[in-house]
Amino acid sequence: MTKTVSIACIGECMIELAPAGDGLFKQGFAGDTFNTAAYLSRQFSPEIEVSYITGLGVDPMSQGIRKALEAEDILTDSVTVVKDKNPGLYMIENDETGERFFTYWRNDAAARKMFAGWSADQIAELLKKFDVIYFSGITLAILDDAQRQALFDALEKVKGTVKVGFDPNYRPKLWPDSDVCRAAFERAAALSDFALVTADDHVALWGDADGLAIARQWKGYGASEVVVKEGASSCLLVTGEEVKNVPPAAKLKPKDTTGAGDSFAAGYLGARALGATQEEAARTAHGVAGQVIMHPGAIIDKSVWTRVK
């Protein structure tokens, strides 16, 4: 019998307010690594068992997030309870192309305390239970210096026995300055088996560069395998000296690009964890993301979700 692969996503799930028409908003729950966890579960369960690592309060909205995780068959036994904190909140607005704009209320969220008081050894003890760990630039940004350092040290301890995936989602307002962010991303790259880099995020942080230059820069930081996501047009795959460009199967006109990169990460990481080639994983990732961008919100309704073949 084939062993189930276990993947844990580390980050923040927030209350989401998504446009519902006529000036109304629909409440849901989302966040970059939560989105990835949800699509990992939808696309790959039961072959992949998905867990979520975060901090939640004991308030009704925190309980709602816990139920939302469980509704996606995501395990919640690694959630830290932060009794005096609540979840963050964000609102989505879209332009005529489907591009999204966010407004956040998250500065005092429970997720920011998920590893408060934890040592690197304690975090490593948690992480080593899994086959793959996935986190993002937002995960790093919401942690204070002590928690971020402890997480990095823990990842060092489990490197080689646990695969690590990293998506450097860059949100300037979450960082004190770009130098701190760049240093954190470079350290994360050195720990990563899979770096899933969005070209626009990289350019915003490091300046203009083409896809190959971006890939080589991340390889130089130490990432074993680099995927450069170039919007809806293509993705560039780089391992060693080999470079492949994999476009999506069809050109789509998105209704809402919220969650596009997160769902791509789910398709890619899940497929790779189950033994697919880079190119096969990229095609699965395009299929998952292509489905998500045709519906509103980061987590599309299960009634319109179809597992990608």
Coordinates of C-alpha atoms in Angstrom, one line a residue:
M1 CA 0.0 0.0 0.0
T2 CA 1.4 3.4 -1.0
K3 CA 2.3 5.6 2.0
T4 CA 0.2 8.8 2.3
V5 CA 2.3 11.9 1.9
S6 CA 1.9 14.5 4.6
I7 CA 2.2 18.3 3.9
A8 CA 1.9 21.1 6.4
C9 CA 1.3 24.7 5.4
I10 CA 2.4 27.4 7.8
G11 CA 0.8 30.8 7.9
E12 CA -2.3 32.9 8.5
C13 CA -5.9 32.4 7.7
M14 CA -8.0 35.5 7.8
I15 CA -11.6 36.6 7.5
E16 CA -12.2 37.5 3.8
L17 CA -14.7 39.9 2.5
A18 CA -15.1 39.3 -1.3
P19 CA -17.3 41.3 -3.7
A20 CA -20.8 39.9 -4.1
G21 CA -22.3 42.6 -6.3
D22 CA -24.4 45.7 -5.7
G23 CA -21.9 46.9 -3.1
L24 CA -22.3 43.8 -1.0
F25 CA -19.5 41.5 0.3
K26 CA -19.5 37.8 1.1
Q27 CA -17.7 36.7 4.2
G28 CA -15.3 33.7 3.9
F29 CA -12.0 32.6 5.2
A30 CA -8.7 32.8 3.2
G31 CA -5.0 33.6 3.3
D32 CA -2.2 32.6 1.0
T33 CA -1.0 29.4 2.7
F34 CA -4.6 28.5 3.7
N35 CA -5.6 28.8 0.1
T36 CA -2.7 26.5 -0.9
A37 CA -3.7 24.0 1.9
A38 CA -7.3 23.9 0.7
Y39 CA -6.4 23.2 -2.9
L40 CA -3.8 20.7 -1.9
S41 CA -6.5 18.8 -0.1
R42 CA -9.1 19.2 -2.9
Q43 CA -6.8 18.1 -5.6
F44 CA -4.7 15.4 -3.9
S45 CA -6.6 13.9 -1.0
P46 CA -6.4 11.1 0.2
E47 CA -3.0 10.6 -1.4
I48 CA -1.8 13.7 0.4
E49 CA -2.8 14.5 4.0
V50 CA -2.8 18.2 4.6
S51 CA -2.2 20.0 8.0
Y52 CA -2.2 23.7 8.8
I53 CA 0.1 25.4 11.3
T54 CA -1.1 28.8 12.6
G55 CA -2.4 30.6 15.6
L56 CA -6.1 31.1 16.4
G57 CA -8.0 32.6 19.2
V58 CA -11.1 31.2 21.0
D59 CA -13.6 33.7 19.6
P60 CA -16.4 32.7 17.2
M61 CA -14.4 33.8 14.1
S62 CA -11.5 31.7 15.1
Q63 CA -13.8 28.7 15.6
G64 CA -15.2 29.5 12.1
I65 CA -11.7 29.3 10.6
R66 CA -11.1 26.0 12.4
K67 CA -14.4 24.6 10.9
A68 CA -13.4 25.9 7.5
L69 CA -10.1 24.0 7.7
E70 CA -11.9 20.9 8.8
A71 CA -14.4 21.3 6.0
E72 CA -11.5 21.1 3.6
D73 CA -10.2 18.0 5.3
I74 CA -7.2 19.9 6.6
L75 CA -5.9 18.7 10.0
T76 CA -6.0 21.3 12.8
D77 CA -4.0 19.5 15.5
S78 CA -1.0 21.7 14.9
V79 CA -2.9 24.9 15.5
T80 CA -1.7 27.0 18.4
V81 CA -4.4 28.5 20.6
V82 CA -3.7 32.2 21.4
K83 CA -6.5 33.0 23.8
D84 CA -6.3 36.8 23.9
K85 CA -6.1 37.3 20.1
N86 CA -8.5 37.2 17.1
P87 CA -8.0 36.6 13.4
G88 CA -7.1 39.2 10.9
L89 CA -9.5 40.5 8.2
Y90 CA -9.1 41.7 4.6
M91 CA -11.4 43.1 1.9
I92 CA -11.0 42.4 -1.8
E93 CA -11.8 44.8 -4.6
N94 CA -11.3 44.0 -8.3
D95 CA -10.8 46.1 -11.4
E96 CA -12.2 45.4 -14.9
T97 CA -9.4 42.9 -15.7
G98 CA -10.1 40.8 -12.6
E99 CA -6.9 42.1 -10.9
R100 CA -7.4 42.3 -7.2
F101 CA -6.7 45.0 -4.6
F102 CA -6.7 44.4 -0.8
T103 CA -7.3 46.3 2.4
Y104 CA -6.1 44.6 5.6
W105 CA -6.9 44.7 9.3
R106 CA -4.4 42.2 10.7
N107 CA -1.8 43.9 12.9
D108 CA -2.8 42.2 16.1
A109 CA -3.9 38.8 14.7
A110 CA -3.5 35.5 16.6
A111 CA -1.4 34.0 13.8
R112 CA 1.4 36.5 14.6
K113 CA 1.9 34.6 17.9
M114 CA 1.8 31.1 16.5
F115 CA 5.4 30.4 17.7
A116 CA 5.7 32.9 20.6
G117 CA 7.9 31.4 23.3
W118 CA 8.8 28.4 21.2
S119 CA 12.4 27.2 20.8
A120 CA 13.8 26.1 17.5
D121 CA 14.0 22.5 18.9
Q122 CA 10.3 22.7 19.7
I123 CA 9.4 23.9 16.2
A124 CA 11.6 21.3 14.7
E125 CA 9.9 18.6 16.7
L126 CA 6.6 19.7 15.1
L127 CA 7.9 20.0 11.6
K128 CA 9.7 16.6 11.4
K129 CA 6.3 14.9 11.6
F130 CA 5.7 15.9 8.0
D131 CA 7.1 15.0 4.6
V132 CA 6.8 18.5 3.1
I133 CA 6.6 21.9 4.8
Y134 CA 5.3 24.9 2.9
F135 CA 5.4 28.6 3.9
S136 CA 5.5 32.0 2.3
G137 CA 6.9 35.4 2.5
I138 CA 3.7 36.5 4.3
T139 CA 4.4 33.7 6.9
L140 CA 7.8 35.2 7.5
A141 CA 6.5 38.8 7.5
I142 CA 3.8 38.3 10.2
L143 CA 6.3 36.7 12.7
D144 CA 8.5 38.9 14.9
D145 CA 12.2 38.6 14.7
A146 CA 12.5 35.9 17.5
Q147 CA 9.8 33.7 16.0
R148 CA 11.2 34.1 12.4
Q149 CA 14.7 33.1 13.6
A150 CA 13.4 30.1 15.5
L151 CA 11.5 28.9 12.4
F152 CA 14.6 29.3 10.3
D153 CA 16.7 27.4 12.8
A154 CA 14.1 24.7 13.0
L155 CA 14.0 24.3 9.2
E156 CA 17.8 24.0 9.3
K157 CA 17.4 21.1 11.8
V158 CA 14.9 19.2 9.6
K159 CA 16.5 20.0 6.2
G160 CA 17.4 16.8 4.4
T161 CA 14.6 14.7 6.0
V162 CA 11.7 17.1 5.3
K163 CA 11.2 18.8 1.9
V164 CA 10.6 22.5 2.1
G165 CA 8.6 24.7 -0.3
F166 CA 8.6 28.5 -0.2
D167 CA 6.7 31.1 -2.1
P168 CA 8.1 34.6 -1.6
N169 CA 4.8 36.5 -1.6
Y170 CA 6.0 40.0 -1.1
R171 CA 3.8 42.5 0.8
P172 CA 5.8 45.7 1.4
K173 CA 3.5 47.0 4.2
L174 CA 4.3 43.9 6.3
W175 CA 8.0 44.5 6.4
P176 CA 9.9 47.3 8.3
D177 CA 12.1 47.8 5.2
S178 CA 13.1 45.9 2.0
D179 CA 16.6 45.0 3.3
V180 CA 15.1 42.9 6.1
C181 CA 12.7 41.3 3.7
R182 CA 15.5 40.4 1.2
A183 CA 17.6 38.9 3.9
A184 CA 14.7 36.7 5.1
F185 CA 13.9 35.6 1.6
E186 CA 17.5 34.7 0.8
R187 CA 17.7 32.6 4.0
A188 CA 14.4 30.9 3.1
A189 CA 15.7 30.2 -0.4
A190 CA 18.8 28.5 1.0
L191 CA 16.5 26.1 3.0
S192 CA 14.1 25.4 0.1
D193 CA 13.8 22.3 -2.1
F194 CA 11.1 24.2 -4.1
A195 CA 11.1 28.0 -4.6
L196 CA 7.9 29.2 -6.3
V197 CA 8.7 32.8 -7.3
T198 CA 6.2 35.2 -8.9
A199 CA 8.1 37.4 -11.3
D200 CA 6.2 40.6 -10.3
D201 CA 7.0 40.1 -6.6
H202 CA 10.7 39.5 -7.4
V203 CA 10.9 42.7 -9.6
A204 CA 9.2 44.8 -6.9
L205 CA 11.9 43.7 -4.4
W206 CA 15.0 43.3 -6.5
G207 CA 14.4 45.3 -9.6
D208 CA 13.8 44.4 -13.3
A209 CA 14.9 41.0 -14.4
D210 CA 13.7 38.4 -16.9
G211 CA 12.5 35.0 -15.9
L212 CA 15.8 33.2 -16.4
A213 CA 17.8 35.8 -14.5
I214 CA 15.2 35.6 -11.6
A215 CA 15.6 31.8 -11.6
R216 CA 19.4 31.9 -11.6
Q217 CA 19.3 34.5 -8.7
W218 CA 17.2 32.1 -6.6
K219 CA 19.3 29.2 -7.5
G220 CA 22.3 31.3 -6.4
Y221 CA 20.7 31.8 -3.0
G222 CA 20.6 28.0 -2.6
A223 CA 17.1 26.9 -3.8
S224 CA 17.3 23.4 -5.2
E225 CA 14.4 23.8 -7.7
V226 CA 13.0 27.1 -8.9
V227 CA 9.7 27.8 -10.6
V228 CA 9.3 31.4 -11.9
K229 CA 5.6 32.2 -12.3
E230 CA 5.2 34.7 -15.1
G231 CA 1.5 35.7 -14.7
A232 CA -1.0 34.0 -16.9
S233 CA 1.4 33.5 -19.8
S234 CA 3.8 30.8 -18.6
C235 CA 6.1 29.4 -15.9
L236 CA 9.8 28.8 -16.1
L237 CA 11.2 25.6 -14.5
V238 CA 14.9 25.4 -13.5
T239 CA 16.8 22.6 -11.9
G240 CA 20.5 22.5 -12.3
E241 CA 21.3 23.7 -15.8
E242 CA 18.0 22.5 -17.3
V243 CA 15.4 25.2 -18.2
K244 CA 11.9 24.5 -19.4
N245 CA 9.1 26.9 -20.3
V246 CA 5.6 25.5 -19.6
P247 CA 2.6 27.6 -20.7
P248 CA -1.0 26.9 -19.6
A249 CA -3.2 24.7 -21.8
A250 CA -5.5 27.6 -22.7
K251 CA -5.5 31.4 -22.5
L252 CA -8.3 32.5 -20.1
K253 CA -9.9 35.8 -19.2
P254 CA -9.9 35.7 -15.4
K255 CA -12.9 36.9 -13.3
D256 CA -10.8 37.1 -10.2
T257 CA -7.1 36.4 -9.8
T258 CA -7.2 36.1 -6.0
G259 CA -5.6 32.9 -5.0
A260 CA -4.0 32.2 -8.5
G261 CA -0.5 31.9 -7.2
D262 CA -1.5 30.0 -4.1
S263 CA -3.5 27.4 -6.1
F264 CA -0.6 27.1 -8.6
A265 CA 1.6 26.3 -5.6
A266 CA -0.8 23.6 -4.5
G267 CA -0.9 21.9 -7.8
Y268 CA 2.9 22.0 -8.2
L269 CA 3.9 21.0 -4.8
G270 CA 1.3 18.2 -4.5
A271 CA 2.2 16.7 -7.8
R272 CA 5.9 16.9 -7.1
A273 CA 5.4 15.3 -3.7
L274 CA 3.6 12.4 -5.4
G275 CA 6.5 11.9 -7.8
A276 CA 5.4 13.9 -10.9
T277 CA 8.1 15.5 -13.1
Q278 CA 8.5 19.2 -13.0
E279 CA 6.7 19.6 -16.3
E280 CA 3.9 17.3 -15.2
A281 CA 3.6 19.3 -12.0
A282 CA 3.5 22.6 -13.8
R283 CA 0.7 21.4 -16.0
T284 CA -1.3 20.3 -13.0
A285 CA -0.6 23.7 -11.4
H286 CA -1.8 25.6 -14.4
G287 CA -4.9 23.5 -14.4
V288 CA -5.7 24.2 -10.7
A289 CA -5.0 27.9 -11.0
G290 CA -6.9 28.2 -14.2
Q291 CA -10.0 26.8 -12.5
V292 CA -9.7 29.2 -9.5
I293 CA -9.3 32.4 -11.5
M294 CA -12.6 31.8 -13.3
H295 CA -14.6 32.3 -10.0
P296 CA -14.7 35.0 -7.3
G297 CA -12.8 34.7 -4.1
A298 CA -9.6 32.9 -3.1
I299 CA -11.5 29.7 -2.2
I300 CA -14.0 28.9 -4.9
D301 CA -17.2 27.1 -4.0
K302 CA -16.9 23.3 -4.0
S303 CA -19.9 23.2 -6.3
V304 CA -17.7 24.6 -9.1
W305 CA -14.5 22.7 -8.2
T306 CA -13.4 19.8 -10.3
R307 CA -10.2 17.8 -9.6
V308 CA -7.7 18.4 -12.4
K309 CA -6.9 15.2 -14.4

